[in-house]
PDBQT receptor file of N, H, CA, C and O in Angstrom, charges set to zero:
ATOM      1  N   MET A   1      -3.715 -45.598 -14.624  1.00  0.00    +0.000 N 
ATOM      2  CA  MET A   1      -3.250 -45.489 -13.263  1.00  0.00    +0.000 C 
ATOM      3  C   MET A   1      -3.857 -44.237 -12.642  1.00  0.00    +0.000 C 
ATOM      4  O   MET A   1      -3.862 -43.174 -13.261  1.00  0.00    +0.000 OA
ATOM      5  N   ASP A   2      -4.358 -44.360 -11.438  1.00  0.00    +0.000 N 
ATOM      6  H   ASP A   2      -4.354 -45.224 -10.935  1.00  0.00    +0.000 HD
ATOM      7  CA  ASP A   2      -4.958 -43.215 -10.756  1.00  0.00    +0.000 C 
ATOM      8  C   ASP A   2      -3.883 -42.248 -10.285  1.00  0.00    +0.000 C 
ATOM      9  O   ASP A   2      -2.765 -42.639  -9.951  1.00  0.00    +0.000 OA
ATOM     10  N   ASN A   3      -4.255 -40.985 -10.269  1.00  0.00    +0.000 N 
ATOM     11  H   ASN A   3      -5.163 -40.668 -10.540  1.00  0.00    +0.000 HD
ATOM     12  CA  ASN A   3      -3.353 -39.927  -9.847  1.00  0.00    +0.000 C 
ATOM     13  C   ASN A   3      -3.751 -39.486  -8.437  1.00  0.00    +0.000 C 
ATOM     14  O   ASN A   3      -4.820 -38.908  -8.239  1.00  0.00    +0.000 OA
ATOM     15  N   HIS A   4      -2.891 -39.761  -7.469  1.00  0.00    +0.000 N 
ATOM     16  H   HIS A   4      -2.023 -40.231  -7.630  1.00  0.00    +0.000 HD
ATOM     17  CA  HIS A   4      -3.178 -39.423  -6.072  1.00  0.00    +0.000 C 
ATOM     18  C   HIS A   4      -2.293 -38.284  -5.566  1.00  0.00    +0.000 C 
ATOM     19  O   HIS A   4      -2.164 -38.078  -4.359  1.00  0.00    +0.000 OA
ATOM     20  N   LEU A   5      -1.697 -37.561  -6.480  1.00  0.00    +0.000 N 
ATOM     21  H   LEU A   5      -1.801 -37.729  -7.460  1.00  0.00    +0.000 HD
ATOM     22  CA  LEU A   5      -0.751 -36.516  -6.098  1.00  0.00    +0.000 C 
ATOM     23  C   LEU A   5      -1.415 -35.435  -5.246  1.00  0.00    +0.000 C 
ATOM     24  O   LEU A   5      -0.847 -34.998  -4.245  1.00  0.00    +0.000 OA
ATOM     25  N   ARG A   6      -2.604 -35.006  -5.636  1.00  0.00    +0.000 N 
ATOM     26  H   ARG A   6      -3.065 -35.361  -6.449  1.00  0.00    +0.000 HD
ATOM     27  CA  ARG A   6      -3.308 -33.962  -4.879  1.00  0.00    +0.000 C 
ATOM     28  C   ARG A   6      -3.617 -34.439  -3.457  1.00  0.00    +0.000 C 
ATOM     29  O   ARG A   6      -3.461 -33.684  -2.498  1.00  0.00    +0.000 OA
ATOM     30  N   THR A   7      -4.053 -35.688  -3.326  1.00  0.00    +0.000 N 
ATOM     31  H   THR A   7      -4.180 -36.302  -4.105  1.00  0.00    +0.000 HD
ATOM     32  CA  THR A   7      -4.372 -36.248  -2.006  1.00  0.00    +0.000 C 
ATOM     33  C   THR A   7      -3.125 -36.318  -1.133  1.00  0.00    +0.000 C 
ATOM     34  O   THR A   7      -3.160 -35.931   0.035  1.00  0.00    +0.000 OA
ATOM     35  N   LEU A   8      -2.034 -36.807  -1.691  1.00  0.00    +0.000 N 
ATOM     36  H   LEU A   8      -2.006 -37.122  -2.640  1.00  0.00    +0.000 HD
ATOM     37  CA  LEU A   8      -0.785 -36.892  -0.935  1.00  0.00    +0.000 C 
ATOM     38  C   LEU A   8      -0.299 -35.514  -0.508  1.00  0.00    +0.000 C 
ATOM     39  O   LEU A   8       0.157 -35.327   0.620  1.00  0.00    +0.000 OA
ATOM     40  N   ARG A   9      -0.403 -34.554  -1.419  1.00  0.00    +0.000 N 
ATOM     41  H   ARG A   9      -0.774 -34.707  -2.336  1.00  0.00    +0.000 HD
ATOM     42  CA  ARG A   9       0.026 -33.184  -1.105  1.00  0.00    +0.000 C 
ATOM     43  C   ARG A   9      -0.828 -32.607   0.010  1.00  0.00    +0.000 C 
ATOM     44  O   ARG A   9      -0.307 -31.955   0.916  1.00  0.00    +0.000 OA
ATOM     45  N   ALA A  10      -2.132 -32.838  -0.044  1.00  0.00    +0.000 N 
ATOM     46  H   ALA A  10      -2.555 -33.367  -0.779  1.00  0.00    +0.000 HD
ATOM     47  CA  ALA A  10      -3.038 -32.311   0.977  1.00  0.00    +0.000 C 
ATOM     48  C   ALA A  10      -2.763 -32.961   2.335  1.00  0.00    +0.000 C 
ATOM     49  O   ALA A  10      -2.816 -32.293   3.367  1.00  0.00    +0.000 OA
ATOM     50  N   GLN A  11      -2.472 -34.252   2.331  1.00  0.00    +0.000 N 
ATOM     51  H   GLN A  11      -2.429 -34.794   1.492  1.00  0.00    +0.000 HD
ATOM     52  CA  GLN A  11      -2.157 -34.940   3.588  1.00  0.00    +0.000 C 
ATOM     53  C   GLN A  11      -0.895 -34.375   4.222  1.00  0.00    +0.000 C 
ATOM     54  O   GLN A  11      -0.780 -34.318   5.446  1.00  0.00    +0.000 OA
ATOM     55  N   ALA A  12       0.047 -33.961   3.391  1.00  0.00    +0.000 N 
ATOM     56  H   ALA A  12      -0.047 -34.008   2.397  1.00  0.00    +0.000 HD
ATOM     57  CA  ALA A  12       1.280 -33.356   3.890  1.00  0.00    +0.000 C 
ATOM     58  C   ALA A  12       1.084 -31.888   4.260  1.00  0.00    +0.000 C 
ATOM     59  O   ALA A  12       1.985 -31.254   4.809  1.00  0.00    +0.000 OA
ATOM     60  N   GLN A  13      -0.099 -31.351   3.955  1.00  0.00    +0.000 N 
ATOM     61  H   GLN A  13      -0.831 -31.865   3.509  1.00  0.00    +0.000 HD
ATOM     62  CA  GLN A  13      -0.445 -29.944   4.205  1.00  0.00    +0.000 C 
ATOM     63  C   GLN A  13       0.500 -28.994   3.480  1.00  0.00    +0.000 C 
ATOM     64  O   GLN A  13       0.947 -27.990   4.035  1.00  0.00    +0.000 OA
ATOM     65  N   TRP A  14       0.793 -29.335   2.223  1.00  0.00    +0.000 N 
ATOM     66  H   TRP A  14       0.429 -30.150   1.773  1.00  0.00    +0.000 HD
ATOM     67  CA  TRP A  14       1.633 -28.509   1.368  1.00  0.00    +0.000 C 
ATOM     68  C   TRP A  14       0.780 -27.838   0.312  1.00  0.00    +0.000 C 
ATOM     69  O   TRP A  14      -0.213 -28.400  -0.148  1.00  0.00    +0.000 OA
ATOM     70  N   THR A  15       1.171 -26.636  -0.068  1.00  0.00    +0.000 N 
ATOM     71  H   THR A  15       1.978 -26.179   0.306  1.00  0.00    +0.000 HD
ATOM     72  CA  THR A  15       0.557 -25.978  -1.222  1.00  0.00    +0.000 C 
ATOM     73  C   THR A  15       1.214 -26.543  -2.481  1.00  0.00    +0.000 C 
ATOM     74  O   THR A  15       2.210 -27.262  -2.412  1.00  0.00    +0.000 OA
ATOM     75  N   GLN A  16       0.637 -26.203  -3.620  1.00  0.00    +0.000 N 
ATOM     76  H   GLN A  16      -0.173 -25.618  -3.675  1.00  0.00    +0.000 HD
ATOM     77  CA  GLN A  16       1.269 -26.614  -4.874  1.00  0.00    +0.000 C 
ATOM     78  C   GLN A  16       2.663 -26.008  -4.982  1.00  0.00    +0.000 C 
ATOM     79  O   GLN A  16       3.584 -26.647  -5.490  1.00  0.00    +0.000 OA
ATOM     80  N   ALA A  17       2.815 -24.788  -4.509  1.00  0.00    +0.000 N 
ATOM     81  H   ALA A  17       2.066 -24.269  -4.096  1.00  0.00    +0.000 HD
ATOM     82  CA  ALA A  17       4.124 -24.130  -4.546  1.00  0.00    +0.000 C 
ATOM     83  C   ALA A  17       5.127 -24.855  -3.649  1.00  0.00    +0.000 C 
ATOM     84  O   ALA A  17       6.295 -24.989  -4.016  1.00  0.00    +0.000 OA
ATOM     85  N   ASP A  18       4.689 -25.323  -2.483  1.00  0.00    +0.000 N 
ATOM     86  H   ASP A  18       3.740 -25.215  -2.185  1.00  0.00    +0.000 HD
ATOM     87  CA  ASP A  18       5.571 -26.077  -1.585  1.00  0.00    +0.000 C 
ATOM     88  C   ASP A  18       6.079 -27.347  -2.271  1.00  0.00    +0.000 C 
ATOM     89  O   ASP A  18       7.275 -27.638  -2.261  1.00  0.00    +0.000 OA
ATOM     90  N   LEU A  19       5.151 -28.092  -2.863  1.00  0.00    +0.000 N 
ATOM     91  H   LEU A  19       4.180 -27.856  -2.871  1.00  0.00    +0.000 HD
ATOM     92  CA  LEU A  19       5.533 -29.325  -3.543  1.00  0.00    +0.000 C 
ATOM     93  C   LEU A  19       6.433 -29.027  -4.739  1.00  0.00    +0.000 C 
ATOM     94  O   LEU A  19       7.416 -29.730  -4.972  1.00  0.00    +0.000 OA
ATOM     95  N   ALA A  20       6.100 -27.998  -5.484  1.00  0.00    +0.000 N 
ATOM     96  H   ALA A  20       5.302 -27.427  -5.295  1.00  0.00    +0.000 HD
ATOM     97  CA  ALA A  20       6.910 -27.626  -6.642  1.00  0.00    +0.000 C 
ATOM     98  C   ALA A  20       8.348 -27.338  -6.233  1.00  0.00    +0.000 C 
ATOM     99  O   ALA A  20       9.286 -27.754  -6.912  1.00  0.00    +0.000 OA
ATOM    100  N   GLN A  21       8.517 -26.634  -5.136  1.00  0.00    +0.000 N 
ATOM    101  H   GLN A  21       7.755 -26.295  -4.585  1.00  0.00    +0.000 HD
ATOM    102  CA  GLN A  21       9.863 -26.313  -4.657  1.00  0.00    +0.000 C 
ATOM    103  C   GLN A  21      10.619 -27.588  -4.286  1.00  0.00    +0.000 C 
ATOM    104  O   GLN A  21      11.799 -27.725  -4.609  1.00  0.00    +0.000 OA
ATOM    105  N   ARG A  22       9.953 -28.510  -3.617  1.00  0.00    +0.000 N 
ATOM    106  H   ARG A  22       8.994 -28.398  -3.355  1.00  0.00    +0.000 HD
ATOM    107  CA  ARG A  22      10.591 -29.764  -3.237  1.00  0.00    +0.000 C 
ATOM    108  C   ARG A  22      10.973 -30.616  -4.442  1.00  0.00    +0.000 C 
ATOM    109  O   ARG A  22      11.955 -31.357  -4.402  1.00  0.00    +0.000 OA
ATOM    110  N   LEU A  23      10.190 -30.505  -5.516  1.00  0.00    +0.000 N 
ATOM    111  H   LEU A  23       9.392 -29.903  -5.549  1.00  0.00    +0.000 HD
ATOM    112  CA  LEU A  23      10.444 -31.304  -6.718  1.00  0.00    +0.000 C 
ATOM    113  C   LEU A  23      11.351 -30.600  -7.725  1.00  0.00    +0.000 C 
ATOM    114  O   LEU A  23      11.874 -31.235  -8.641  1.00  0.00    +0.000 OA
ATOM    115  N   GLY A  24      11.537 -29.301  -7.561  1.00  0.00    +0.000 N 
ATOM    116  H   GLY A  24      11.112 -28.784  -6.817  1.00  0.00    +0.000 HD
ATOM    117  CA  GLY A  24      12.355 -28.543  -8.495  1.00  0.00    +0.000 C 
ATOM    118  C   GLY A  24      11.640 -28.241  -9.800  1.00  0.00    +0.000 C 
ATOM    119  O   GLY A  24      12.264 -28.181 -10.858  1.00  0.00    +0.000 OA
ATOM    120  N   VAL A  25      10.313 -28.049  -9.722  1.00  0.00    +0.000 N 
ATOM    121  H   VAL A  25       9.805 -28.098  -8.862  1.00  0.00    +0.000 HD
ATOM    122  CA  VAL A  25       9.502 -27.706 -10.898  1.00  0.00    +0.000 C 
ATOM    123  C   VAL A  25       8.653 -26.483 -10.556  1.00  0.00    +0.000 C 
ATOM    124  O   VAL A  25       8.677 -25.997  -9.426  1.00  0.00    +0.000 OA
ATOM    125  N   SER A  26       7.912 -25.998 -11.532  1.00  0.00    +0.000 N 
ATOM    126  H   SER A  26       7.893 -26.394 -12.451  1.00  0.00    +0.000 HD
ATOM    127  CA  SER A  26       7.043 -24.840 -11.292  1.00  0.00    +0.000 C 
ATOM    128  C   SER A  26       5.719 -25.277 -10.660  1.00  0.00    +0.000 C 
ATOM    129  O   SER A  26       5.347 -26.449 -10.721  1.00  0.00    +0.000 OA
ATOM    130  N   ARG A  27       5.023 -24.330 -10.061  1.00  0.00    +0.000 N 
ATOM    131  H   ARG A  27       5.325 -23.378 -10.012  1.00  0.00    +0.000 HD
ATOM    132  CA  ARG A  27       3.700 -24.604  -9.495  1.00  0.00    +0.000 C 
ATOM    133  C   ARG A  27       2.756 -25.032 -10.609  1.00  0.00    +0.000 C 
ATOM    134  O   ARG A  27       1.898 -25.890 -10.403  1.00  0.00    +0.000 OA
ATOM    135  N   GLN A  28       2.908 -24.443 -11.776  1.00  0.00    +0.000 N 
ATOM    136  H   GLN A  28       3.605 -23.746 -11.943  1.00  0.00    +0.000 HD
ATOM    137  CA  GLN A  28       2.059 -24.794 -12.909  1.00  0.00    +0.000 C 
ATOM    138  C   GLN A  28       2.268 -26.247 -13.323  1.00  0.00    +0.000 C 
ATOM    139  O   GLN A  28       1.324 -26.918 -13.739  1.00  0.00    +0.000 OA
ATOM    140  N   ALA A  29       3.492 -26.731 -13.209  1.00  0.00    +0.000 N 
ATOM    141  H   ALA A  29       4.260 -26.187 -12.871  1.00  0.00    +0.000 HD
ATOM    142  CA  ALA A  29       3.784 -28.129 -13.536  1.00  0.00    +0.000 C 
ATOM    143  C   ALA A  29       3.077 -29.061 -12.553  1.00  0.00    +0.000 C 
ATOM    144  O   ALA A  29       2.528 -30.088 -12.952  1.00  0.00    +0.000 OA
ATOM    145  N   VAL A  30       3.090 -28.703 -11.274  1.00  0.00    +0.000 N 
ATOM    146  H   VAL A  30       3.535 -27.868 -10.950  1.00  0.00    +0.000 HD
ATOM    147  CA  VAL A  30       2.383 -29.509 -10.271  1.00  0.00    +0.000 C 
ATOM    148  C   VAL A  30       0.891 -29.516 -10.576  1.00  0.00    +0.000 C 
ATOM    149  O   VAL A  30       0.246 -30.561 -10.491  1.00  0.00    +0.000 OA
ATOM    150  N   ASN A  31       0.340 -28.366 -10.928  1.00  0.00    +0.000 N 
ATOM    151  H   ASN A  31       0.863 -27.517 -10.997  1.00  0.00    +0.000 HD
ATOM    152  CA  ASN A  31      -1.075 -28.294 -11.271  1.00  0.00    +0.000 C 
ATOM    153  C   ASN A  31      -1.393 -29.185 -12.468  1.00  0.00    +0.000 C 
ATOM    154  O   ASN A  31      -2.401 -29.891 -12.463  1.00  0.00    +0.000 OA
ATOM    155  N   ALA A  32      -0.551 -29.157 -13.480  1.00  0.00    +0.000 N 
ATOM    156  H   ALA A  32       0.268 -28.583 -13.484  1.00  0.00    +0.000 HD
ATOM    157  CA  ALA A  32      -0.772 -29.977 -14.678  1.00  0.00    +0.000 C 
ATOM    158  C   ALA A  32      -0.712 -31.465 -14.339  1.00  0.00    +0.000 C 
ATOM    159  O   ALA A  32      -1.467 -32.259 -14.899  1.00  0.00    +0.000 OA
ATOM    160  N   LEU A  33       0.174 -31.844 -13.432  1.00  0.00    +0.000 N 
ATOM    161  H   LEU A  33       0.788 -31.199 -12.976  1.00  0.00    +0.000 HD
ATOM    162  CA  LEU A  33       0.252 -33.240 -13.010  1.00  0.00    +0.000 C 
ATOM    163  C   LEU A  33      -0.995 -33.641 -12.230  1.00  0.00    +0.000 C 
ATOM    164  O   LEU A  33      -1.552 -34.715 -12.454  1.00  0.00    +0.000 OA
ATOM    165  N   GLU A  34      -1.431 -32.782 -11.318  1.00  0.00    +0.000 N 
ATOM    166  H   GLU A  34      -0.979 -31.909 -11.136  1.00  0.00    +0.000 HD
ATOM    167  CA  GLU A  34      -2.600 -33.090 -10.489  1.00  0.00    +0.000 C 
ATOM    168  C   GLU A  34      -3.886 -33.199 -11.304  1.00  0.00    +0.000 C 
ATOM    169  O   GLU A  34      -4.755 -34.011 -10.990  1.00  0.00    +0.000 OA
ATOM    170  N   THR A  35      -4.005 -32.400 -12.327  1.00  0.00    +0.000 N 
ATOM    171  H   THR A  35      -3.299 -31.739 -12.582  1.00  0.00    +0.000 HD
ATOM    172  CA  THR A  35      -5.224 -32.412 -13.132  1.00  0.00    +0.000 C 
ATOM    173  C   THR A  35      -5.163 -33.423 -14.273  1.00  0.00    +0.000 C 
ATOM    174  O   THR A  35      -6.142 -33.598 -14.999  1.00  0.00    +0.000 OA
ATOM    175  N   GLY A  36      -4.031 -34.084 -14.432  1.00  0.00    +0.000 N 
ATOM    176  H   GLY A  36      -3.236 -33.942 -13.842  1.00  0.00    +0.000 HD
ATOM    177  CA  GLY A  36      -3.898 -35.100 -15.461  1.00  0.00    +0.000 C 
ATOM    178  C   GLY A  36      -3.615 -34.561 -16.848  1.00  0.00    +0.000 C 
ATOM    179  O   GLY A  36      -3.708 -35.297 -17.830  1.00  0.00    +0.000 OA
ATOM    180  N   LYS A  37      -3.271 -33.288 -16.941  1.00  0.00    +0.000 N 
ATOM    181  H   LYS A  37      -3.195 -32.690 -16.142  1.00  0.00    +0.000 HD
ATOM    182  CA  LYS A  37      -2.951 -32.708 -18.248  1.00  0.00    +0.000 C 
ATOM    183  C   LYS A  37      -1.618 -33.216 -18.777  1.00  0.00    +0.000 C 
ATOM    184  O   LYS A  37      -1.414 -33.292 -19.989  1.00  0.00    +0.000 OA
ATOM    185  N   HIS A  38      -0.712 -33.562 -17.869  1.00  0.00    +0.000 N 
ATOM    186  H   HIS A  38      -0.878 -33.500 -16.884  1.00  0.00    +0.000 HD
ATOM    187  CA  HIS A  38       0.605 -34.080 -18.246  1.00  0.00    +0.000 C 
ATOM    188  C   HIS A  38       0.959 -35.234 -17.330  1.00  0.00    +0.000 C 
ATOM    189  O   HIS A  38       0.545 -35.278 -16.172  1.00  0.00    +0.000 OA
ATOM    190  N   ASP A  39       1.726 -36.160 -17.860  1.00  0.00    +0.000 N 
ATOM    191  H   ASP A  39       2.063 -36.124 -18.801  1.00  0.00    +0.000 HD
ATOM    192  CA  ASP A  39       2.279 -37.255 -17.070  1.00  0.00    +0.000 C 
ATOM    193  C   ASP A  39       3.719 -36.891 -16.722  1.00  0.00    +0.000 C 
ATOM    194  O   ASP A  39       4.402 -36.233 -17.508  1.00  0.00    +0.000 OA
ATOM    195  N   PRO A  40       4.181 -37.316 -15.549  1.00  0.00    +0.000 N 
ATOM    196  CA  PRO A  40       5.557 -36.988 -15.176  1.00  0.00    +0.000 C 
ATOM    197  C   PRO A  40       6.563 -37.796 -15.976  1.00  0.00    +0.000 C 
ATOM    198  O   PRO A  40       6.304 -38.928 -16.383  1.00  0.00    +0.000 OA
ATOM    199  N   SER A  41       7.707 -37.188 -16.187  1.00  0.00    +0.000 N 
ATOM    200  H   SER A  41       7.918 -36.269 -15.856  1.00  0.00    +0.000 HD
ATOM    201  CA  SER A  41       8.817 -37.929 -16.792  1.00  0.00    +0.000 C 
ATOM    202  C   SER A  41       9.263 -38.983 -15.783  1.00  0.00    +0.000 C 
ATOM    203  O   SER A  41       8.860 -38.942 -14.621  1.00  0.00    +0.000 OA
ATOM    204  N   LEU A  42      10.081 -39.911 -16.218  1.00  0.00    +0.000 N 
ATOM    205  H   LEU A  42      10.409 -39.944 -17.162  1.00  0.00    +0.000 HD
ATOM    206  CA  LEU A  42      10.587 -40.942 -15.317  1.00  0.00    +0.000 C 
ATOM    207  C   LEU A  42      11.365 -40.322 -14.169  1.00  0.00    +0.000 C 
ATOM    208  O   LEU A  42      11.231 -40.745 -13.021  1.00  0.00    +0.000 OA
ATOM    209  N   ASP A  43      12.180 -39.319 -14.478  1.00  0.00    +0.000 N 
ATOM    210  H   ASP A  43      12.289 -38.975 -15.411  1.00  0.00    +0.000 HD
ATOM    211  CA  ASP A  43      12.953 -38.628 -13.445  1.00  0.00    +0.000 C 
ATOM    212  C   ASP A  43      12.041 -37.941 -12.437  1.00  0.00    +0.000 C 
ATOM    213  O   ASP A  43      12.265 -38.034 -11.230  1.00  0.00    +0.000 OA
ATOM    214  N   LEU A  44      11.011 -37.252 -12.928  1.00  0.00    +0.000 N 
ATOM    215  H   LEU A  44      10.829 -37.177 -13.909  1.00  0.00    +0.000 HD
ATOM    216  CA  LEU A  44      10.099 -36.554 -12.024  1.00  0.00    +0.000 C 
ATOM    217  C   LEU A  44       9.278 -37.552 -11.210  1.00  0.00    +0.000 C 
ATOM    218  O   LEU A  44       9.024 -37.316 -10.029  1.00  0.00    +0.000 OA
ATOM    219  N   ALA A  45       8.864 -38.648 -11.811  1.00  0.00    +0.000 N 
ATOM    220  H   ALA A  45       9.070 -38.840 -12.770  1.00  0.00    +0.000 HD
ATOM    221  CA  ALA A  45       8.129 -39.679 -11.072  1.00  0.00    +0.000 C 
ATOM    222  C   ALA A  45       8.988 -40.211  -9.925  1.00  0.00    +0.000 C 
ATOM    223  O   ALA A  45       8.483 -40.452  -8.828  1.00  0.00    +0.000 OA
ATOM    224  N   TYR A  46      10.272 -40.392 -10.176  1.00  0.00    +0.000 N 
ATOM    225  H   TYR A  46      10.682 -40.197 -11.067  1.00  0.00    +0.000 HD
ATOM    226  CA  TYR A  46      11.183 -40.842  -9.128  1.00  0.00    +0.000 C 
ATOM    227  C   TYR A  46      11.271 -39.799  -8.011  1.00  0.00    +0.000 C 
ATOM    228  O   TYR A  46      11.209 -40.145  -6.832  1.00  0.00    +0.000 OA
ATOM    229  N   ARG A  47      11.414 -38.530  -8.378  1.00  0.00    +0.000 N 
ATOM    230  H   ARG A  47      11.465 -38.249  -9.337  1.00  0.00    +0.000 HD
ATOM    231  CA  ARG A  47      11.505 -37.474  -7.355  1.00  0.00    +0.000 C 
ATOM    232  C   ARG A  47      10.223 -37.395  -6.539  1.00  0.00    +0.000 C 
ATOM    233  O   ARG A  47      10.278 -37.138  -5.336  1.00  0.00    +0.000 OA
ATOM    234  N   ILE A  48       9.066 -37.609  -7.167  1.00  0.00    +0.000 N 
ATOM    235  H   ILE A  48       9.021 -37.817  -8.144  1.00  0.00    +0.000 HD
ATOM    236  CA  ILE A  48       7.797 -37.617  -6.427  1.00  0.00    +0.000 C 
ATOM    237  C   ILE A  48       7.796 -38.772  -5.431  1.00  0.00    +0.000 C 
ATOM    238  O   ILE A  48       7.367 -38.607  -4.290  1.00  0.00    +0.000 OA
ATOM    239  N   SER A  49       8.273 -39.935  -5.855  1.00  0.00    +0.000 N 
ATOM    240  H   SER A  49       8.623 -40.069  -6.782  1.00  0.00    +0.000 HD
ATOM    241  CA  SER A  49       8.291 -41.094  -4.963  1.00  0.00    +0.000 C 
ATOM    242  C   SER A  49       9.219 -40.855  -3.775  1.00  0.00    +0.000 C 
ATOM    243  O   SER A  49       8.934 -41.311  -2.668  1.00  0.00    +0.000 OA
ATOM    244  N   VAL A  50      10.308 -40.158  -3.990  1.00  0.00    +0.000 N 
ATOM    245  H   VAL A  50      10.539 -39.787  -4.890  1.00  0.00    +0.000 HD
ATOM    246  CA  VAL A  50      11.240 -39.858  -2.893  1.00  0.00    +0.000 C 
ATOM    247  C   VAL A  50      10.595 -38.882  -1.905  1.00  0.00    +0.000 C 
ATOM    248  O   VAL A  50      10.742 -39.045  -0.694  1.00  0.00    +0.000 OA
ATOM    249  N   VAL A  51       9.895 -37.888  -2.399  1.00  0.00    +0.000 N 
ATOM    250  H   VAL A  51       9.775 -37.755  -3.383  1.00  0.00    +0.000 HD
ATOM    251  CA  VAL A  51       9.266 -36.877  -1.540  1.00  0.00    +0.000 C 
ATOM    252  C   VAL A  51       8.178 -37.497  -0.669  1.00  0.00    +0.000 C 
ATOM    253  O   VAL A  51       8.011 -37.122   0.492  1.00  0.00    +0.000 OA
ATOM    254  N   PHE A  52       7.439 -38.451  -1.239  1.00  0.00    +0.000 N 
ATOM    255  H   PHE A  52       7.575 -38.756  -2.181  1.00  0.00    +0.000 HD
ATOM    256  CA  PHE A  52       6.342 -39.068  -0.487  1.00  0.00    +0.000 C 
ATOM    257  C   PHE A  52       6.715 -40.452   0.004  1.00  0.00    +0.000 C 
ATOM    258  O   PHE A  52       5.907 -41.115   0.655  1.00  0.00    +0.000 OA
TER     259      PHE A  52
Protein backbone atom coordinates (compact mmCIF):
# COMPACT_ATOMS: atom_id res chain seq x y z
CA MET A 1 0.00 0.00 0.00
CA ASP A 2 1.36 3.42 -0.90
CA ASN A 3 2.05 5.92 1.83
CA HIS A 4 0.53 9.33 1.07
CA LEU A 5 0.91 10.80 4.54
CA ARG A 6 3.56 13.35 3.51
CA THR A 7 1.43 14.53 0.56
CA LEU A 8 -1.68 14.89 2.70
CA ARG A 9 0.26 16.76 5.38
CA ALA A 10 1.76 19.12 2.79
CA GLN A 11 -1.67 19.80 1.26
CA ALA A 12 -2.91 20.77 4.72
CA GLN A 13 0.19 22.99 5.09
CA TRP A 14 1.13 21.33 8.37
CA THR A 15 4.60 20.62 9.68
CA GLN A 16 5.43 17.20 11.04
CA ALA A 17 5.11 18.71 14.51
CA ASP A 18 1.61 20.03 13.68
CA LEU A 19 0.45 16.61 12.52
CA ALA A 20 2.11 14.90 15.48
CA GLN A 21 0.22 17.14 17.88
CA ARG A 22 -3.09 16.38 16.17
CA LEU A 23 -2.38 12.64 16.31
CA GLY A 24 -0.98 12.60 19.84
CA VAL A 25 2.42 11.20 18.80
CA SER A 26 5.95 12.57 18.52
CA ARG A 27 7.34 14.35 15.46
CA GLN A 28 9.79 11.48 15.13
CA ALA A 29 6.88 9.03 14.90
CA VAL A 30 5.37 11.06 12.04
CA ASN A 31 8.74 11.06 10.29
CA ALA A 32 9.04 7.28 10.68
CA LEU A 33 5.56 6.81 9.22
CA GLU A 34 6.25 9.13 6.28
CA THR A 35 9.52 7.43 5.40
CA GLY A 36 8.05 3.94 5.73
CA LYS A 37 10.28 2.90 8.62
CA HIS A 38 7.20 1.98 10.68
CA ASP A 39 3.60 1.12 9.93
CA PRO A 40 0.88 2.69 12.06
CA SER A 41 -0.99 0.67 14.62
CA LEU A 42 -4.68 0.15 13.94
CA ASP A 43 -5.52 2.88 16.46
CA LEU A 44 -3.09 5.34 14.88
CA ALA A 45 -4.31 4.50 11.37
CA TYR A 46 -7.83 5.33 12.54
CA ARG A 47 -6.69 8.65 14.04
CA ILE A 48 -4.92 9.52 10.77
CA SER A 49 -8.12 8.80 8.84
CA VAL A 50 -10.10 11.06 11.17
CA VAL A 51 -7.60 13.93 10.80
CA PHE A 52 -7.68 13.73 7.00
